[in-house]
Amino acid sequence: YRETVDRDIEILAPILREQDKMEVFCSHGVSPEEALCISKKNSKECFTVVGDDDEDVILMFGVVEDNNGEALPWLLGSDKTAEIPKFVLENSSAKIAEWKEKYNRLYNFVHADNEVSLRFLTWLGFSLDKKHEAWGYNPSRFIEFEWLSTEKET
């Protein structure tokens, strides 16, 4: 993966996974392009995973710093994300481990119907205990995923 450039948004937005499109609309009422632009702009770190060449954008991910040593990790991808599971799992795990060292709390919201993301977040070690029946711009079932520094393994 590499640092995100603006062109990545133009390439990824039209091919964003249907589940991700629905999630960004329900959560914030924005289009895929708006979601990617806002995420890139607000992120302390923002990266893009590409395939065979720089124009083959597969996914973007990053972290937005919040107050008090907290941050919101995010990931939005195309259907090609499912074609590179080992790469995504290994690199996401490494980046999340870095962020766990840097921040006291990592959290964000995922649509309750986004089963792929829920499995992924569980694998990464996030708790999925906080359920919201009507959250977001278009109130929908969301789950707040979270990791707290008190959960660090010793």
Short mmCIF file of C-alpha atoms in Angstrom, two decimals:
data_model
loop_
_atom_site.label_atom_id
_atom_site.label_comp_id
_atom_site.label_asym_id
_atom_site.label_seq_id
_atom_site.Cartn_x
_atom_site.Cartn_y
_atom_site.Cartn_z
CA TYR A 1 0.00 0.00 0.00
CA ARG A 2 0.98 3.64 -0.40
CA GLU A 3 -0.17 7.09 0.68
CA THR A 4 -3.45 8.15 -0.90
CA VAL A 5 -3.57 10.67 -3.74
CA ASP A 6 -6.68 12.51 -4.93
CA ARG A 7 -6.88 10.45 -8.12
CA ASP A 8 -7.53 7.34 -5.97
CA ILE A 9 -10.89 8.80 -4.93
CA GLU A 10 -11.96 9.31 -8.55
CA ILE A 11 -11.11 5.69 -9.33
CA LEU A 12 -12.53 4.03 -6.21
CA ALA A 13 -15.80 5.96 -5.72
CA PRO A 14 -17.66 4.47 -8.73
CA ILE A 15 -16.64 0.90 -7.83
CA LEU A 16 -17.14 1.02 -4.06
CA ARG A 17 -18.74 -2.13 -2.60
CA GLU A 18 -22.54 -1.87 -2.44
CA GLN A 19 -22.41 -2.48 1.33
CA ASP A 20 -19.94 0.40 1.77
CA LYS A 21 -22.11 2.72 -0.37
CA MET A 22 -25.13 1.91 1.77
CA GLU A 23 -23.15 2.33 4.98
CA VAL A 24 -21.80 5.83 4.14
CA PHE A 25 -25.25 6.98 3.05
CA CYS A 26 -26.96 5.64 6.18
CA SER A 27 -24.27 6.97 8.52
CA HIS A 28 -23.58 10.39 7.01
CA GLY A 29 -25.90 10.90 4.03
CA VAL A 30 -23.03 11.20 1.58
CA SER A 31 -22.07 9.72 -1.78
CA PRO A 32 -19.08 7.39 -2.13
CA GLU A 33 -16.97 10.24 -3.55
CA GLU A 34 -17.92 12.56 -0.69
CA ALA A 35 -17.20 9.85 1.90
CA LEU A 36 -13.73 9.19 0.45
CA CYS A 37 -12.93 12.92 0.16
CA ILE A 38 -14.03 13.64 3.73
CA SER A 39 -12.19 10.59 5.06
CA LYS A 40 -8.95 11.53 3.27
CA LYS A 41 -9.20 15.17 4.35
CA ASN A 42 -9.83 14.34 8.01
CA SER A 43 -7.35 11.49 8.33
CA LYS A 44 -4.07 11.75 10.17
CA GLU A 45 -2.94 8.82 8.00
CA CYS A 46 -4.58 7.71 4.75
CA PHE A 47 -3.47 4.84 2.51
CA THR A 48 -4.49 3.15 -0.72
CA VAL A 49 -4.10 -0.47 -1.73
CA VAL A 50 -3.55 -0.91 -5.46
CA GLY A 51 -3.40 -3.99 -7.66
CA ASP A 52 -1.26 -4.49 -10.72
CA ASP A 53 -0.75 -0.77 -11.37
CA ASP A 54 -1.37 2.59 -9.71
CA GLU A 55 -4.75 2.97 -11.44
CA ASP A 56 -6.02 -0.37 -10.05
CA VAL A 57 -7.34 1.06 -6.76
CA ILE A 58 -8.75 -1.68 -4.53
CA LEU A 59 -9.38 0.08 -1.23
CA MET A 60 -8.56 3.07 0.92
CA PHE A 61 -8.11 3.10 4.69
CA GLY A 62 -6.97 5.47 7.37
CA VAL A 63 -7.38 6.86 10.84
CA VAL A 64 -9.01 10.10 12.00
CA GLU A 65 -7.79 11.49 15.31
CA ASP A 66 -10.46 12.40 17.83
CA ASN A 67 -10.04 14.05 21.22
CA ASN A 68 -8.21 12.65 24.22
CA GLY A 69 -5.91 10.19 22.44
CA GLU A 70 -8.73 8.49 20.58
CA ALA A 71 -9.06 7.74 16.87
CA LEU A 72 -11.47 6.37 14.30
CA PRO A 73 -10.06 3.78 11.90
CA TRP A 74 -11.93 3.34 8.63
CA LEU A 75 -11.75 1.28 5.44
CA LEU A 76 -13.75 1.58 2.21
CA GLY A 77 -13.16 -0.79 -0.68
CA SER A 78 -14.20 -2.25 -3.98
CA ASP A 79 -15.33 -5.82 -4.57
CA LYS A 80 -11.70 -6.62 -5.42
CA THR A 81 -10.94 -6.40 -1.68
CA ALA A 82 -12.27 -9.96 -1.37
CA GLU A 83 -9.68 -11.14 -3.92
CA ILE A 84 -6.73 -10.25 -1.67
CA PRO A 85 -7.79 -11.42 1.80
CA LYS A 86 -4.33 -12.44 3.03
CA PHE A 87 -2.82 -9.08 2.05
CA VAL A 88 -5.68 -7.14 3.64
CA LEU A 89 -5.63 -9.16 6.87
CA GLU A 90 -1.85 -9.05 7.34
CA ASN A 91 -1.43 -5.36 6.52
CA SER A 92 -4.53 -4.23 8.39
CA SER A 93 -3.42 -6.16 11.45
CA ALA A 94 0.01 -4.52 11.35
CA LYS A 95 -1.42 -1.02 10.92
CA ILE A 96 -4.02 -1.52 13.67
CA ALA A 97 -1.21 -2.73 15.96
CA GLU A 98 0.65 0.54 15.28
CA TRP A 99 -2.45 2.57 16.02
CA LYS A 100 -3.09 0.61 19.22
CA GLU A 101 0.34 1.76 20.41
CA LYS A 102 -0.42 5.36 19.51
CA TYR A 103 -4.01 5.82 20.71
CA ASN A 104 -5.87 5.04 23.94
CA ARG A 105 -9.04 4.08 22.12
CA LEU A 106 -9.93 3.08 18.57
CA TYR A 107 -13.61 3.14 17.61
CA ASN A 108 -16.06 3.75 14.81
CA PHE A 109 -19.44 2.55 13.60
CA VAL A 110 -20.31 -0.26 11.18
CA HIS A 111 -23.71 -1.05 9.70
CA ALA A 112 -25.20 -4.06 11.48
CA ASP A 113 -25.84 -5.81 8.14
CA ASN A 114 -22.22 -5.49 6.99
CA GLU A 115 -21.31 -9.08 7.84
CA VAL A 116 -17.94 -9.06 6.06
CA SER A 117 -16.80 -6.00 8.01
CA LEU A 118 -18.12 -7.40 11.29
CA ARG A 119 -16.09 -10.61 10.86
CA PHE A 120 -13.02 -8.57 9.87
CA LEU A 121 -13.33 -6.27 12.90
CA THR A 122 -13.74 -9.23 15.25
CA TRP A 123 -10.62 -10.82 13.75
CA LEU A 124 -8.73 -7.53 14.35
CA GLY A 125 -9.67 -7.69 18.04
CA PHE A 126 -12.39 -5.05 18.27
CA SER A 127 -15.35 -5.50 20.60
CA LEU A 128 -18.78 -5.22 19.00
CA ASP A 129 -20.82 -4.77 22.18
CA LYS A 130 -22.45 -1.39 21.59
CA LYS A 131 -25.51 -1.77 19.38
CA HIS A 132 -27.52 1.21 18.13
CA GLU A 133 -30.98 0.54 16.68
CA ALA A 134 -31.31 3.94 15.00
CA TRP A 135 -28.02 5.75 14.39
CA GLY A 136 -26.82 8.09 11.66
CA TYR A 137 -28.16 10.38 8.96
CA ASN A 138 -30.62 7.74 7.77
CA PRO A 139 -31.25 6.09 11.16
CA SER A 140 -30.30 2.45 10.80
CA ARG A 141 -28.94 -0.41 12.87
CA PHE A 142 -25.26 0.25 13.55
CA ILE A 143 -22.72 -1.33 15.84
CA GLU A 144 -20.01 0.71 17.51
CA PHE A 145 -16.75 -1.20 17.34
CA GLU A 146 -14.11 -0.40 19.91
CA TRP A 147 -10.70 -1.19 21.29
CA LEU A 148 -9.52 0.34 24.59
CA SER A 149 -5.93 0.59 25.78
CA THR A 150 -6.95 -1.24 28.97
CA GLU A 151 -7.37 -4.27 26.69
CA LYS A 152 -3.65 -4.27 25.79
CA GLU A 153 -2.07 -7.64 26.29
CA THR A 154 0.80 -7.67 28.77
#
